[in-house]
């Protein structure tokens, strides 16, 4: 067999079916293709339709990127028709069925690979898609994992797994310090991700075990972070797992306006005429951008507190109310209160999907009220925007600690406990309008503390951009990663 060169490599990217995985992996596809390789993104028909514009943008730049849809058996697993992305699940109870349905993609993927040209040389997948390890083994190609969380989070979770401190905590309010890290990171039991806080059911434990096993078999891990952002935590994590490549922030691959607009869903607003004109009319760094990601179900009462807090801050704002949170009750409240009239001229509500990266990179934006999803956090960091942290579940409290205590570019709104379900009414009110207003006042403050935060945020944005540029750390790490794949394939050839 003749040895491959990097231009002949063909990568299969298989993201978990959630916005927070498909978006960064499609961005990463473009960064990878910039090195001359071919990339195929494997997803489902509805997601392929949603993301098709990325292929148009990639082709315009002569990048070899394609999307390949595979059948997803939603209805066979009791999920609603068309449910092919976790952002359409309105209860965590469906998660297990969704996970099981995703496992059914293995066979169609194997059939696809048999006929795919050029032959795939490597699989990169989210850690949740454990069956992709089996596919890689069957076709004798390497598999790497793509992590959409920080090394800070990965390392702190590793420490908890080693020390089992969480098992000594009794009350939800019991707090502890993460040991053996250079920053003072204090969390309570109630702020830990569900599986570190509660005994997992057998089903969930078996999913966790599968993830761990397939992670151990992977050839390496690509992480959505960059070397200059968290050097201590990256070094520490590199000592505990095999081969780490930090390749972010991937959102910076979107340079043109239409690329930023077409990320994820189609934006629910006429981005040029409305959103941008409005932002253009605002003073530099004066606007708060409020967005809570693609998954969080926020209760009606909490929505009201957020709206009233934004209003009473007297600061201009853009507030994204995602589709599933935009209930008839919320609409009625906005109408009965005449809310939009009351904030006219300084408050804009986007119902559905906002062009987040486009908004965050506008010079009028001075603060980001965020739920602390890692992609959002990194997008805020790469645009140099200080943040108000409003974590709700999963690893979001770790991200809050990272933004506030490690990077010192954020202010807590004051959420104390993680929510346990996506049942919005059960989740009630996590913070009230006064806390929202207070955090906005603090973040936008012109005093020394506010200036320090803005300065640090600006420096991090500069470092992010450098990391992605040619010869920057993430650019070079992608190059090293490609060489690693070539090396693994060469060893395989020699061995066979
Ligand atoms: N996003 C967006 N517009 C929205 C909501 C979300 O573009 O109105 C994007 C956001 O830029 C990010 C992703 O969706 O890339 C959300 O991922 P994250 O990890 O922040 O949070 P999750 O949705 O998983 O909670």
XYZ file of N, CA and C and ligand atoms in Angstrom, residues 18-21 23-24 148 260 263-265 289 291-296 320 322 352-357 360 370-377 379 393 395-396, ligand 1:
142
model
N -26.899 17.729 19.136
C -27.276 18.913 19.926
C -26.574 20.108 19.308
N -27.192 21.268 19.442
C -26.571 22.482 18.867
C -25.150 22.669 19.392
N -24.963 22.384 20.701
C -23.658 22.648 21.314
C -22.584 21.682 20.839
N -22.944 20.693 20.036
C -21.942 19.807 19.432
C -21.885 20.026 17.916
N -22.759 22.666 16.140
C -22.209 23.987 15.765
C -20.675 24.000 15.858
N -20.089 23.657 17.016
C -18.613 23.711 17.032
C -17.958 22.712 16.089
N -16.535 19.366 23.966
C -17.027 20.748 23.894
C -17.106 21.350 25.302
N -21.671 34.156 10.003
C -22.042 34.310 11.416
C -23.548 34.180 11.593
N -25.174 30.314 11.465
C -24.651 29.308 12.396
C -25.810 28.685 13.168
N -25.908 27.339 13.113
C -27.010 26.687 13.833
C -28.293 26.907 13.076
N -29.316 27.368 13.746
C -30.591 27.623 13.077
C -30.524 28.887 12.252
N -26.360 41.648 26.064
C -26.942 40.591 25.235
C -27.312 39.430 26.169
N -28.866 35.667 26.558
C -29.246 34.461 25.813
C -28.898 33.250 26.677
N -29.785 32.262 26.673
C -29.625 31.135 27.593
C -29.457 29.802 26.861
N -28.868 29.866 25.670
C -28.494 28.653 24.961
C -29.646 27.967 24.263
N -29.411 26.709 23.901
C -30.396 26.012 23.066
C -31.208 24.987 23.840
N -30.905 24.780 25.145
C -31.565 23.681 25.862
C -32.398 24.085 27.072
N -31.943 25.124 27.797
C -32.558 25.411 29.105
C -34.035 25.750 28.992
N -32.825 37.134 23.916
C -33.274 36.025 23.068
C -34.183 35.127 23.906
N -35.756 31.654 23.585
C -35.689 30.518 22.653
C -37.077 29.912 22.450
N -36.979 33.072 19.406
C -36.456 31.917 18.665
C -34.944 31.840 18.729
N -34.306 32.169 17.626
C -32.853 31.944 17.504
C -32.153 33.250 17.157
N -31.150 33.602 17.919
C -30.410 34.831 17.639
C -29.094 34.529 16.946
N -28.638 35.434 16.089
C -27.311 35.232 15.481
C -26.234 35.612 16.500
N -25.966 34.669 17.428
C -25.180 35.002 18.627
C -23.787 35.579 18.348
N -23.064 34.905 17.444
C -21.687 35.361 17.213
C -21.678 36.736 16.533
N -22.477 39.176 19.421
C -21.372 39.331 20.380
C -20.182 40.072 19.781
N -25.338 35.209 30.371
C -25.262 33.875 29.752
C -25.555 32.751 30.741
N -26.090 31.644 30.203
C -26.350 30.464 31.029
C -25.066 29.654 31.241
N -23.960 30.148 30.653
C -22.650 29.510 30.855
C -22.495 28.165 30.158
N -23.214 27.921 29.053
C -22.853 26.784 28.196
C -21.431 27.067 27.705
N -20.635 26.018 27.538
C -19.221 26.285 27.239
C -19.021 26.996 25.896
N -19.819 26.614 24.884
C -19.645 27.294 23.589
C -19.955 28.773 23.717
N -21.034 29.085 24.417
C -21.386 30.493 24.607
C -20.278 31.214 25.372
N -19.775 30.574 26.421
C -18.719 31.209 27.224
C -17.512 31.531 26.334
N -17.453 31.862 23.127
C -17.794 32.894 22.133
C -17.710 34.278 22.789
N -27.583 24.144 34.856
C -27.386 22.704 35.084
C -26.124 22.210 34.373
N -22.538 21.161 33.463
C -21.235 21.677 33.899
C -21.232 23.201 33.978
N -22.409 23.825 33.909
C -22.462 25.289 33.819
C -21.918 25.994 35.071
N -26.835 29.807 19.842
C -27.107 30.762 18.875
N -28.271 31.456 18.974
C -29.175 31.270 19.970
C -28.881 30.299 20.953
C -27.700 29.588 20.872
O -26.321 30.970 17.940
O -30.208 31.957 19.990
C -25.602 28.998 19.722
C -24.458 29.560 20.534
O -23.741 30.498 19.766
C -23.646 28.309 20.872
C -24.688 27.188 20.904
O -25.836 27.692 20.228
O -22.712 28.053 19.856
C -25.117 26.803 22.302
O -24.152 26.040 22.908
P -23.777 26.175 24.448
O -22.681 25.211 24.739
O -23.483 27.578 24.773
O -25.101 25.838 25.244
P -26.296 24.765 25.185
O -27.190 25.179 24.107
O -25.714 23.410 25.001
O -26.925 24.906 26.532
